[in-house]
XYZ file of C-alpha atoms in Angstrom:
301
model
C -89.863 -96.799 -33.007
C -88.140 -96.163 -29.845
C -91.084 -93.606 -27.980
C -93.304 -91.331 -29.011
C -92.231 -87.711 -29.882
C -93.854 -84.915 -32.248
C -93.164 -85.262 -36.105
C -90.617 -83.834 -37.886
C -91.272 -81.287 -40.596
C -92.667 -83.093 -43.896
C -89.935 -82.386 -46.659
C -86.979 -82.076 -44.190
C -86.066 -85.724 -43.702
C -83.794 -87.168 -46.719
C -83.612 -90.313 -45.225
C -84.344 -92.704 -42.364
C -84.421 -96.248 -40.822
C -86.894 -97.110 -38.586
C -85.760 -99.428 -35.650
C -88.777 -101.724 -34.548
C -89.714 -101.099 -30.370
C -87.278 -103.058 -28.613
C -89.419 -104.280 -25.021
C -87.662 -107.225 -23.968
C -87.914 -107.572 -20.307
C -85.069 -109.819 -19.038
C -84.674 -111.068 -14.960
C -81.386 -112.189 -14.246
C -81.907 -113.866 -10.671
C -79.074 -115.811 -8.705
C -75.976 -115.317 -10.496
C -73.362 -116.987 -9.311
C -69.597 -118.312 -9.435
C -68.600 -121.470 -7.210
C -65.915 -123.358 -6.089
C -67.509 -126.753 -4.341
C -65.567 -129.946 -2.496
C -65.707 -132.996 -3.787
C -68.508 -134.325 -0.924
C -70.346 -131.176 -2.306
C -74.293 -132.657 -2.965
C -77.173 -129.971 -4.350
C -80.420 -131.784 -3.365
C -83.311 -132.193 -5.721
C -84.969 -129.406 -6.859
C -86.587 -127.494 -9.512
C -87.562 -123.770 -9.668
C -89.529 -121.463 -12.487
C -86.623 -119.654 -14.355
C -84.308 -120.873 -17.426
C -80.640 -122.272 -15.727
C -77.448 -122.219 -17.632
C -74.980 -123.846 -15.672
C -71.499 -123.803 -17.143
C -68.660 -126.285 -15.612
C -65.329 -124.119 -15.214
C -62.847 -127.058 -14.002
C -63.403 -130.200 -12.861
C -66.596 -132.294 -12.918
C -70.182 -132.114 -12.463
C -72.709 -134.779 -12.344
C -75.861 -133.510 -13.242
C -79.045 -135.594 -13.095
C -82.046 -133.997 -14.691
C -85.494 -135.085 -14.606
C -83.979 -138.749 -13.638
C -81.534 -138.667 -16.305
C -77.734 -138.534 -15.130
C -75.289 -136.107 -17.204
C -71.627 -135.623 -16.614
C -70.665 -132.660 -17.016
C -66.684 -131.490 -17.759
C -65.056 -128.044 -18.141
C -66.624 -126.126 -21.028
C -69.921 -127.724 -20.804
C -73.233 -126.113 -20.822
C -76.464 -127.059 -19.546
C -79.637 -125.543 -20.348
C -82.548 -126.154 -17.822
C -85.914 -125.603 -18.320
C -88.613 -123.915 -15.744
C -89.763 -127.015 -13.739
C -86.940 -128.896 -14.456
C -86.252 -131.045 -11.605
C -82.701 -131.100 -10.972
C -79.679 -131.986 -8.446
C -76.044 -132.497 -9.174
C -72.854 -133.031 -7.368
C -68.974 -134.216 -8.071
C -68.825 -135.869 -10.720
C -65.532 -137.944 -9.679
C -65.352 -137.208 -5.852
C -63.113 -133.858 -6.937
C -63.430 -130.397 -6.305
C -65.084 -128.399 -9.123
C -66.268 -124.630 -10.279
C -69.031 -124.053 -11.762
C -70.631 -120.691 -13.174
C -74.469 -120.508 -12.821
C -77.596 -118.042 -14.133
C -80.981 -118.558 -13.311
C -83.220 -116.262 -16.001
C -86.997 -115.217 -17.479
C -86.899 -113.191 -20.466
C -90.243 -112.210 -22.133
C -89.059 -112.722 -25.744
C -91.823 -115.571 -27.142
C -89.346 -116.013 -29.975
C -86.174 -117.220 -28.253
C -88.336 -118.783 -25.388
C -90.065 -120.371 -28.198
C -86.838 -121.993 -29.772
C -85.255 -123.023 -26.419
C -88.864 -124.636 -25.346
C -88.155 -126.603 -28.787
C -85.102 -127.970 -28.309
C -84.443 -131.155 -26.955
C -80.803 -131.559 -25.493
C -80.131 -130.773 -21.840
C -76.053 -131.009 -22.507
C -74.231 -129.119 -24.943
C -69.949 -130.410 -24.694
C -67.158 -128.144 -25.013
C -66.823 -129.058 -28.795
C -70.559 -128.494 -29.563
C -71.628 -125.303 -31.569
C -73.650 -123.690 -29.306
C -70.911 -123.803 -26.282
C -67.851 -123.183 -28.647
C -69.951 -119.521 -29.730
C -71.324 -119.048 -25.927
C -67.817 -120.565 -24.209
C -65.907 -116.482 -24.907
C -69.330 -114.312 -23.320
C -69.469 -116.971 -20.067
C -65.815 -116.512 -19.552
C -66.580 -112.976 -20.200
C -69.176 -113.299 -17.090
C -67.751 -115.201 -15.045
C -64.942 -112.486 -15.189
C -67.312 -109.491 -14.227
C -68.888 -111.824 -11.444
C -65.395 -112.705 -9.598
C -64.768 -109.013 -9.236
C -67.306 -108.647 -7.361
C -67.104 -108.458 -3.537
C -69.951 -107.005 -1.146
C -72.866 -104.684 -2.854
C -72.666 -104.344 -6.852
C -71.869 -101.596 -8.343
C -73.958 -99.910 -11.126
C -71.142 -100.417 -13.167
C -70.776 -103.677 -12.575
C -74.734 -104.271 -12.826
C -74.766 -102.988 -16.735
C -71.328 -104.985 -17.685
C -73.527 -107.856 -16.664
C -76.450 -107.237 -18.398
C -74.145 -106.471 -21.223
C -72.538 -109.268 -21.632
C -75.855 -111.285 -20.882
C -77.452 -109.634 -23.966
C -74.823 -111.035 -26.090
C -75.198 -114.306 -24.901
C -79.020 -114.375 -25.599
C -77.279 -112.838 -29.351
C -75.257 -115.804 -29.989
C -78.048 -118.030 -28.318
C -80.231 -117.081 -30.651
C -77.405 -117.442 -33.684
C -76.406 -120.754 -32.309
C -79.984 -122.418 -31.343
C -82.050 -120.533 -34.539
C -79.908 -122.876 -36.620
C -80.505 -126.234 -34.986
C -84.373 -124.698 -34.699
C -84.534 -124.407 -38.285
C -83.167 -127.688 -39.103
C -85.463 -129.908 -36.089
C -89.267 -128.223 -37.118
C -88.390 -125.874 -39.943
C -92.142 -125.111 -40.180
C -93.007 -123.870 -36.689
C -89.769 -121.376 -36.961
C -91.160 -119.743 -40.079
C -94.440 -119.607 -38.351
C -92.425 -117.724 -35.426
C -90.886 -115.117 -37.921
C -93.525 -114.484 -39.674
C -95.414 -113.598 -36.379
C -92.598 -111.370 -35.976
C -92.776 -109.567 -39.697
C -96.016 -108.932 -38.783
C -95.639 -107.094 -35.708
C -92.534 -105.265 -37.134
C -95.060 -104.394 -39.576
C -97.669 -103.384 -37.005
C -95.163 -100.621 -35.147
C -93.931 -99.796 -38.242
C -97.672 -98.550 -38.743
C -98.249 -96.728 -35.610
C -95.087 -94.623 -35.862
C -96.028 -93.526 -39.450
C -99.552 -93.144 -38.449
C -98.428 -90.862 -35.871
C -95.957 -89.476 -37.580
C -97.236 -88.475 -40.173
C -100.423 -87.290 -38.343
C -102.655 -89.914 -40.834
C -106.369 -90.521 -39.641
C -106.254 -93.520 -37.076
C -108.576 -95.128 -39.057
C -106.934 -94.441 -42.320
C -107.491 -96.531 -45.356
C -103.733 -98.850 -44.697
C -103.815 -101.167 -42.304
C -103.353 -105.322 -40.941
C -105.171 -105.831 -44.800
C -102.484 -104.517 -46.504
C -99.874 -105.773 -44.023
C -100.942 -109.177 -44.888
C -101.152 -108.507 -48.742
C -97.268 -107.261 -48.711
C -96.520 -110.789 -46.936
C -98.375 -112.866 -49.454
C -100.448 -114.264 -47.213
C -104.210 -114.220 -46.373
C -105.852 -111.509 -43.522
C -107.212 -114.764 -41.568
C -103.722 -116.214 -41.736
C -102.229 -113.070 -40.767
C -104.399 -113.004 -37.741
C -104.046 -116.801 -37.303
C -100.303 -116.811 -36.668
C -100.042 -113.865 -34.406
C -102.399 -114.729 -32.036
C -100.425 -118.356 -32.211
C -97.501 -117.149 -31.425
C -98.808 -113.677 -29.088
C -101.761 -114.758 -27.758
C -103.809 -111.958 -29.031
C -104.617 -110.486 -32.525
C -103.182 -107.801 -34.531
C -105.942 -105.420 -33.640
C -105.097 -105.892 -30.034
C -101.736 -105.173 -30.402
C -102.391 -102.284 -32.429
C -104.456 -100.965 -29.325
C -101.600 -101.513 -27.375
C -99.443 -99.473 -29.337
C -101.587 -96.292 -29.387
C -102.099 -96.543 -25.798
C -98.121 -96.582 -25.356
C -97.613 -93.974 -27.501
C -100.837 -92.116 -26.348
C -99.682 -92.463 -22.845
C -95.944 -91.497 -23.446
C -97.759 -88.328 -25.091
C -99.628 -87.111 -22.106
C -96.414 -87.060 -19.992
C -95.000 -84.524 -22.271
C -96.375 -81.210 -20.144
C -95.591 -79.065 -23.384
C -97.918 -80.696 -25.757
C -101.634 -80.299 -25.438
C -104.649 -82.864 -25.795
C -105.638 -81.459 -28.691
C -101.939 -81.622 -30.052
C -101.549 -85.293 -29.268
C -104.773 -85.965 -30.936
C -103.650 -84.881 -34.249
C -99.941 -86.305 -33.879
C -102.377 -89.746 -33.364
C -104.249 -89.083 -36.137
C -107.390 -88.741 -34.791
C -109.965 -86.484 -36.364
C -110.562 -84.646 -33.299
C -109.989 -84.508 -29.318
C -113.252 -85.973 -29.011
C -112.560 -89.132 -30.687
C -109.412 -89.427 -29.186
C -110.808 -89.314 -25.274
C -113.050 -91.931 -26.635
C -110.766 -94.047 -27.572
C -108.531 -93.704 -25.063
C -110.591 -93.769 -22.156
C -112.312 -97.205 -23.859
C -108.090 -98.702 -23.639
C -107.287 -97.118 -20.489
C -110.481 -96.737 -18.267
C -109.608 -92.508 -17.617
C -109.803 -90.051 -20.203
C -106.430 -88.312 -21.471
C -106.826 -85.354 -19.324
C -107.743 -87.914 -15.856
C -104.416 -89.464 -17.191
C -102.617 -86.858 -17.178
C -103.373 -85.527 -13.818
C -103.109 -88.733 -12.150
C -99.076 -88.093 -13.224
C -98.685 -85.456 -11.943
């Protein structure tokens, strides 16, 4: 479900795969490729983002939360927000060093970095050998840079920073699985679920069933083999709210992304939501949103 839009015609489709909303919000913030002298000294420090820093030539000594790293060409560190952190030459030699600071809003893959332990991944590691050909990648889009970036430039770079987080997740779901096997399942299941759960709304929707049709986080629960309480259980672990609320959220997204259509009426978006009437529907929404549909709707315009 990538928006909301009006149905197809029933009889029409012959087949279809349905993409689960894709919402990640990622903040890429100090990028940056350098070349330091050997009397080159970072004070201590720590600051709220994720920090891969990724040695180029030359050495780095890294001390992290009073432990001391050295770092070498082709080795990655991962820091943590509140990390505190400084580094420096690692042998009294120049160095270069590539260096992201990041917040993604992905619970899953903050979840497995949270659970993993090691600070220092070497060149020969798994994780850097599958990340090593993306940072080169990077670091090549970030020394052609010079003065403002170019939009261009800005996508290649968010690009190529999706596939790392790709091959991060390949590379760190693995050693995740292997250190707490149980919280990871707990994770994906969290994850079925709310597949499940925008799965619902875009056949609810699309197919113009009543909101508060007969199939719903019941049945989504049954089809997992596991229990309604656990269903609710592990989402709100791993979301920090329940299915229900989620399911709110939904309809108001889709509701919302409605009602900036001009060409479709309030009436119309009621029934493509499946509610039994416009009535219901302003209820609803205005209970989620604190305006009714039509208040919404102006205030857009």
């Amino acid at each position: 479900m990538v928006s909301a839009f009006s149905p197809p015609v029933l009889g029409q489709c012959l087949s279809e795969t349905i993409i689960p909303d894709v919402k990640t919000t990622l903040n890429l913030f100090g990028m940056h490729l350098r070349k330091v002298s050997g009397e080159w000294d970072y004070p201590l420090h720590a600051h709220p983002q994720y920090e891969f820093n990724y040695v180029l030539e030359g050495e780095q000594l890294f001390t992290v939360n009073n432990r001391s790293y050295i770092q070498r060409a082709g080795d990655l560190v991962l820091l943590r927000p509140g990390d505190s952190h400084a580094s420096r030459s690692g042998n009294g030699q120049a160095f270069t060093y590539f260096c992201i600071h990041f917040d993604i809003d992905d619970k899953l893959l903050i979840s497995l970095l949270s659970r993993l332990n090691h600070v220092l991944f070497p060149s020969a590691s798994n994780i850097a050998h599958k990340l090593g050909p993306i940072l080169s990648k990077l670091v090549d889009i970030s020394g052609s840079i010079s003065g403002d970036i170019t939009m261009s430039q800005r996508m290649r770079l968010q690009s190529a920073v999706f596939d790392l987080f790709a091959q991060l997740w390949e590379a760190f779901s693995i050693e995740a699985n292997l250190s707490s096997p149980a919280t990871y399942e707990k994770i994906e299941l969290a994850h079925q679920i709310r597949s499940r759960l925008q799965g619902l709304v875009y056949q609810q929707f699309k197919l113009e069933l009543p909101y508060d049709s007969h199939y719903g986080i019941d049945d989504i629960a049954s089809e997992l083999g596991i229990s309604a309480s656990h269903c609710y259980r592990v989402f709100r672990q791993v979301f920090g709210n329940s299915p229900r609320v989620f399911l709110s959220e939904q309809m108001l997204h889709e509701a919302k992304v409605l009602l900036d259509d001009p060409n479709l009426s309030v009436s119309r978006i009621s029934g493509i939501l499946g509610y039994r009437d416009i009535a219901h529907f302003s209820r609803q929404f205005k209970r989620w949103h604190g305006t009714s549909p039509r208040e919404y709707r102006e205030s857009r315009q």
